[in-house]
Amino acid sequence: MTEEERKELADLLFPNLEHDRDYYEKLYPERELDDNCMVTRYGPSPTGSVHLGNLFSAFCDMIYARQSRGVFYLRIEDTDQKRMIDGGIENITGVLHGFNILPNEGYSFSGEYGPYKQSDRTEIYQAYVKDLIIKGLAYPCFMSEDEQNAIKEEQAINKVKIGIYGHYAVDRDLSIDEVREKLDNGEEYVIRLKSPGNSKNTIEFVDCIKGKIKFPEHDVDTVLLKKDKTPTYHLAHAIDDHLMHTTHVIRGDEWVSSLPLHYQLFQILDFKPVKYAHIAPITIKDQETGTIRKLSKRKDPWAGVKFYEEGGIPIDALHLYLATIANTNFEEWYLKNQDKKIEDFTFTFEKMAIGGTSFDEAKFNNICKTYFSRKTGEEVYFETLEFAKKYDQEYASILEENKLDMIKFLSIEKDGARPRKDIAKYSDVKEEFSYAIDSMFKKEKYSKLDTEKVYDIDLVLDYVNNYLNLDVSNEEWFNGVRDFASDNGYATSPKEYKNNSELYKGHVGDICEAIRVMITGRKQSPDLFSIMKILGKARILERIELYSNK
């Protein structure tokens, strides 16, 4: 076709467009940002529930934009209307708010580069496709599904690439009269890219994470607009990233195979290329097969965000774990810097894993426990209370009734060089500190003991009634227990007992264990003397009596 014929064709296909490409280029000017500022976007499709991989992608978008003083925005990519689920968009925005991964702008966050939902931008895409038709880089394709299926079957038999290209692209060079005739006959059509590529050519692309990648040039006449003139994802994302001035697209590496097409689209649309960073999938070792696979919402509870919400994982603790996935050197840095926050760490693409990143439950729990170990007892109390109000009203009432004691218990061993690490989530507080509440302790009836060992009640009663002094230091108290142990035939240290076990009934640790079991119902707990000081002698004696009657 001549240039005039192509213009005629463009007007024939898009007779009622209000604006052209130039209008939108002016409507969305360059952002007023420094050169090193990153503009990232989280572009979820509302076709399913948000999972950990989605959350990780959004987290990366946020941290790289934030540390470069750039912009992180939310764009709803709903080009696949058939697969959309009810409440899908609300689920996306709710999760971002709930997990404190908050864009600077975007859908439901306002901003000057919207609309931020692709279904609201159809005319923008059409304006750019109309421009491509005028330039001879796109064309209407009237092939039926039966015709396309026949081509696929032929290609499969001949073991060649599947797609519409070369001599398979039968509508590529239709004349203006032929197009008009088909339109007059009411034939349906899509708009395809008239790919200028040649698969014999190789292109080299530099991924921010994976480094240099080589591909055959894209040469398939990919669909740009569907029969209803709505865009395919490939077209929409390129135009949106250009007009919203995205600098870095951080996405899963399942999109690597689309790079040749996306690279070509940016070229033919005459857009400045964005930088791509393809994230390795979060993987896990399958317990049944022993093989490494992607995290699965169906098989792995921690893949879904409900696991973290309802399990009581603090948002900041989850962020810390995502940070360990984001950069391989983050965990070591975090463990060494007790006074630092995520914002103090400098993330780099070079430190992101190229292969799969394994979900490590032990590491995850350790990060969470470290997080809690750095919180004050009061902070843990109030955060646990907020969680309980949402998921365990009965326990929330108990916490409110025992506020002062709970804060004291939660504050034990918080000030030392090695604060204790017995809590990984808010729900652990109820489990780990049930002994702190008299009513809960009585209900347990020592059910948490993992031993049938019988302890000397008379010995413990003798100590508590006649020797226990709660108005001394921890060191003075323990020295007193050692004296009591020696007076009653017990070694004053485990080492002394080990060397001469035949001379003793046991050692001082056995007496402390007996006291601990009777007043907490478990063999391990935070500092015993601190627990006794909070309980006071009267409650200690009540618990010893409870043990004697169990």
XYZ file of C-alpha atoms in Angstrom, residues 143-445:
303
model
C -8.173 -15.300 9.424
C -10.773 -17.469 11.138
C -9.975 -19.708 14.077
C -10.358 -22.747 11.832
C -7.795 -21.322 9.416
C -5.365 -20.593 12.239
C -5.829 -24.074 13.715
C -5.122 -25.624 10.336
C -1.875 -23.630 10.142
C -0.887 -24.781 13.640
C -1.485 -28.408 12.690
C 0.612 -28.006 9.539
C 3.400 -26.346 11.497
C 3.322 -29.074 14.144
C 3.573 -31.774 11.463
C 6.470 -29.957 9.776
C 8.058 -29.306 13.183
C 8.447 -25.603 12.577
C 7.729 -22.639 14.823
C 4.046 -22.132 15.649
C 2.616 -18.757 14.709
C 1.554 -16.401 11.958
C 4.666 -15.338 10.033
C 6.167 -15.476 6.561
C 3.878 -17.188 4.048
C 1.475 -18.148 6.851
C 0.601 -14.453 7.271
C -1.842 -14.520 4.356
C -3.458 -11.139 5.116
C -0.204 -9.266 5.513
C -0.315 -7.611 2.119
C -4.014 -7.191 1.442
C -4.860 -4.194 -0.720
C -7.077 -1.420 0.548
C -9.871 -2.687 -1.712
C -9.573 -6.224 -0.365
C -9.747 -4.951 3.188
C -12.770 -2.804 2.400
C -14.528 -5.752 0.795
C -13.962 -7.949 3.845
C -15.190 -5.205 6.137
C -18.285 -4.753 3.977
C -18.917 -8.497 4.285
C -18.831 -8.154 8.076
C -15.738 -10.332 8.521
C -14.149 -10.119 11.955
C -10.501 -9.242 12.293
C -7.647 -8.622 14.685
C -4.815 -6.157 14.257
C -1.429 -7.828 13.971
C 2.080 -6.515 14.205
C 3.830 -6.576 10.828
C 7.017 -7.869 12.349
C 10.194 -6.575 10.670
C 12.244 -9.293 12.373
C 14.227 -12.197 11.024
C 14.674 -15.230 13.272
C 18.076 -15.884 11.682
C 19.336 -12.717 13.336
C 20.455 -12.725 16.961
C 19.797 -9.970 19.428
C 21.697 -9.478 22.682
C 19.925 -8.149 25.708
C 21.365 -7.191 29.100
C 19.109 -8.148 31.991
C 19.766 -6.318 35.273
C 19.858 -9.625 37.152
C 20.743 -12.323 34.630
C 23.271 -10.330 32.633
C 23.679 -10.860 28.873
C 20.992 -12.918 27.161
C 20.950 -13.791 23.450
C 17.795 -14.473 21.449
C 16.692 -15.005 17.867
C 15.002 -11.869 16.597
C 11.216 -11.877 16.880
C 9.537 -12.483 13.521
C 5.944 -13.487 14.365
C 3.031 -11.211 13.474
C 1.726 -11.062 17.024
C -1.808 -9.860 17.725
C -1.864 -6.279 19.004
C -5.600 -5.635 19.177
C -8.182 -8.362 19.624
C -11.464 -8.574 17.696
C -13.141 -6.181 20.129
C -10.246 -3.748 19.602
C -8.971 -4.207 23.140
C -5.224 -4.715 23.457
C -3.203 -7.799 24.157
C -1.005 -7.589 27.223
C 2.145 -7.291 25.121
C 1.006 -4.105 23.406
C -0.610 -2.557 26.476
C 2.410 -3.019 28.726
C 4.775 -1.423 26.203
C 2.619 1.659 25.678
C 1.875 2.046 29.381
C 5.499 1.666 30.443
C 6.412 4.327 27.897
C 3.706 6.834 28.816
C 4.103 6.280 32.560
C 7.884 6.579 32.103
C 8.813 3.299 33.755
C 12.572 2.887 33.955
C 12.831 -0.648 35.397
C 10.455 -3.566 34.930
C 11.004 -6.092 37.718
C 9.100 -9.270 36.942
C 9.216 -13.062 37.158
C 11.599 -14.891 34.863
C 8.699 -16.680 33.160
C 8.603 -13.494 31.060
C 12.148 -13.926 29.745
C 10.848 -15.728 26.645
C 8.767 -12.635 25.791
C 11.824 -10.366 25.686
C 12.347 -10.557 21.878
C 8.754 -9.451 21.266
C 8.834 -6.725 23.900
C 12.187 -5.488 22.693
C 10.805 -5.296 19.147
C 7.625 -3.526 20.219
C 9.632 -0.793 21.901
C 11.670 -0.418 18.697
C 8.776 -0.190 16.240
C 6.831 2.104 18.574
C 9.934 4.300 18.766
C 10.034 4.157 22.561
C 13.062 4.480 24.809
C 13.683 0.924 26.072
C 13.061 0.119 29.714
C 15.475 -1.974 31.745
C 14.285 -5.430 32.658
C 15.155 -7.352 35.826
C 13.831 -10.911 35.774
C 13.383 -12.393 39.231
C 14.138 -16.051 39.875
C 11.108 -18.001 41.155
C 10.739 -18.859 44.826
C 11.260 -22.606 45.013
C 10.904 -25.328 47.612
C 12.019 -28.929 48.011
C 8.998 -31.169 47.508
C 8.581 -33.403 50.563
C 7.079 -36.233 48.490
C 9.398 -36.335 45.484
C 12.517 -34.632 46.837
C 12.681 -32.454 43.728
C 12.956 -28.682 43.621
C 9.803 -26.971 42.371
C 8.139 -23.577 42.391
C 6.225 -22.570 45.488
C 2.611 -23.690 45.044
C -0.507 -22.069 46.502
C -2.175 -25.493 46.412
C 0.594 -27.469 48.131
C 2.394 -24.942 50.333
C 0.493 -23.011 53.016
C 3.145 -20.271 53.156
C 2.615 -19.481 49.461
C -0.680 -17.708 50.180
C -0.813 -14.365 51.963
C -3.532 -15.601 54.347
C -0.865 -17.750 56.006
C 0.953 -14.612 57.157
C -2.121 -12.598 58.048
C -3.918 -15.254 60.069
C -0.754 -16.834 61.469
C 0.325 -13.574 63.048
C 3.516 -12.917 61.116
C 4.410 -9.231 61.619
C 4.459 -7.260 58.385
C 7.937 -5.934 59.120
C 9.227 -9.463 59.787
C 7.863 -10.636 56.450
C 9.548 -7.647 54.804
C 12.800 -8.726 56.414
C 12.459 -12.209 54.963
C 11.600 -10.838 51.527
C 14.728 -8.721 51.816
C 16.818 -11.862 52.407
C 15.395 -13.243 49.149
C 15.948 -9.944 47.368
C 19.656 -9.743 48.157
C 21.869 -12.638 49.175
C 23.923 -10.467 51.555
C 20.998 -8.912 53.430
C 20.588 -11.531 56.156
C 24.220 -11.319 57.284
C 24.000 -7.518 57.326
C 20.763 -7.547 59.312
C 22.022 -9.957 61.954
C 25.128 -7.810 62.469
C 23.286 -4.479 62.642
C 20.806 -4.576 65.512
C 19.990 -0.876 65.302
C 19.371 -0.830 61.531
C 16.227 -1.104 59.416
C 15.604 -2.332 55.877
C 15.736 1.259 54.679
C 19.376 1.477 55.803
C 20.471 -1.341 53.490
C 21.451 -0.711 49.854
C 19.877 -3.267 47.525
C 21.512 -4.089 44.200
C 20.420 -6.214 41.260
C 23.854 -7.838 41.270
C 23.052 -9.498 44.603
C 19.759 -10.992 43.432
C 19.743 -14.731 42.796
C 19.917 -15.824 39.163
C 18.576 -19.327 39.783
C 15.621 -20.298 41.960
C 15.473 -18.845 45.461
C 14.592 -21.558 47.962
C 11.950 -20.870 50.591
C 13.777 -21.739 53.801
C 11.317 -22.208 56.666
C 14.102 -22.363 59.268
C 15.635 -19.126 57.987
C 12.200 -17.526 57.879
C 11.530 -18.455 61.510
C 14.969 -17.229 62.558
C 14.397 -13.863 60.888
C 11.018 -13.569 62.617
C 12.495 -14.508 66.001
C 15.302 -12.009 65.542
C 12.712 -9.353 64.722
C 10.771 -10.078 67.927
C 13.960 -10.208 69.992
C 14.618 -6.571 69.097
C 11.160 -5.390 70.204
C 10.431 -4.236 73.728
C 8.033 -6.259 75.849
C 5.532 -3.417 75.659
C 5.704 -3.336 71.849
C 5.168 -7.090 71.648
C 2.218 -6.827 74.027
C 0.350 -4.129 72.111
C 1.042 -5.662 68.692
C -0.125 -9.072 69.934
C -3.226 -7.465 71.397
C -4.115 -5.916 68.034
C -3.656 -9.292 66.338
C -5.773 -11.047 68.977
C -8.589 -8.494 68.631
C -8.847 -9.508 64.988
C -8.350 -13.272 65.214
C -8.816 -14.352 68.881
C -11.232 -12.175 70.834
C -11.144 -14.386 73.918
C -7.378 -14.102 74.206
C -7.555 -10.363 73.535
C -9.784 -9.989 76.614
C -7.340 -12.034 78.666
C -4.452 -9.856 77.523
C -6.313 -6.676 78.464
C -7.151 -8.047 81.909
C -3.506 -8.993 82.560
C -1.758 -6.103 80.847
C 0.877 -5.219 83.467
C 1.925 -8.807 84.147
C 2.072 -9.653 80.436
C 4.315 -6.703 79.668
C 6.614 -7.785 82.509
C 6.753 -11.380 81.259
C 7.338 -10.294 77.657
C 10.144 -7.998 78.836
C 12.192 -10.789 80.445
C 15.696 -11.155 78.936
C 15.203 -8.260 76.536
C 18.070 -6.036 77.634
C 21.068 -8.370 77.412
C 23.572 -8.849 74.624
C 21.683 -11.953 73.484
C 17.945 -11.342 73.902
C 15.843 -14.472 73.878
C 14.288 -15.775 70.665
C 11.182 -17.740 71.568
C 8.569 -15.916 69.480
C 8.274 -16.076 65.705
C 4.699 -14.787 65.337
C 1.987 -13.134 67.398
C 0.137 -16.412 67.811
C 3.247 -17.800 69.557
C 2.696 -15.426 72.492
C -0.423 -17.302 73.547
C 1.421 -20.607 73.272
C 4.770 -19.613 74.778
C 3.454 -17.398 77.569
C 0.308 -19.223 78.622
C 1.908 -19.760 82.041
C 1.880 -15.989 82.558
C -1.913 -16.012 82.997
C -3.213 -17.888 86.042
C -6.470 -18.948 84.397
C -4.691 -20.339 81.329
C -2.045 -22.042 83.471
C -4.685 -23.832 85.543
C -6.498 -24.954 82.409
C -3.346 -26.462 80.912
C -2.794 -28.794 83.932
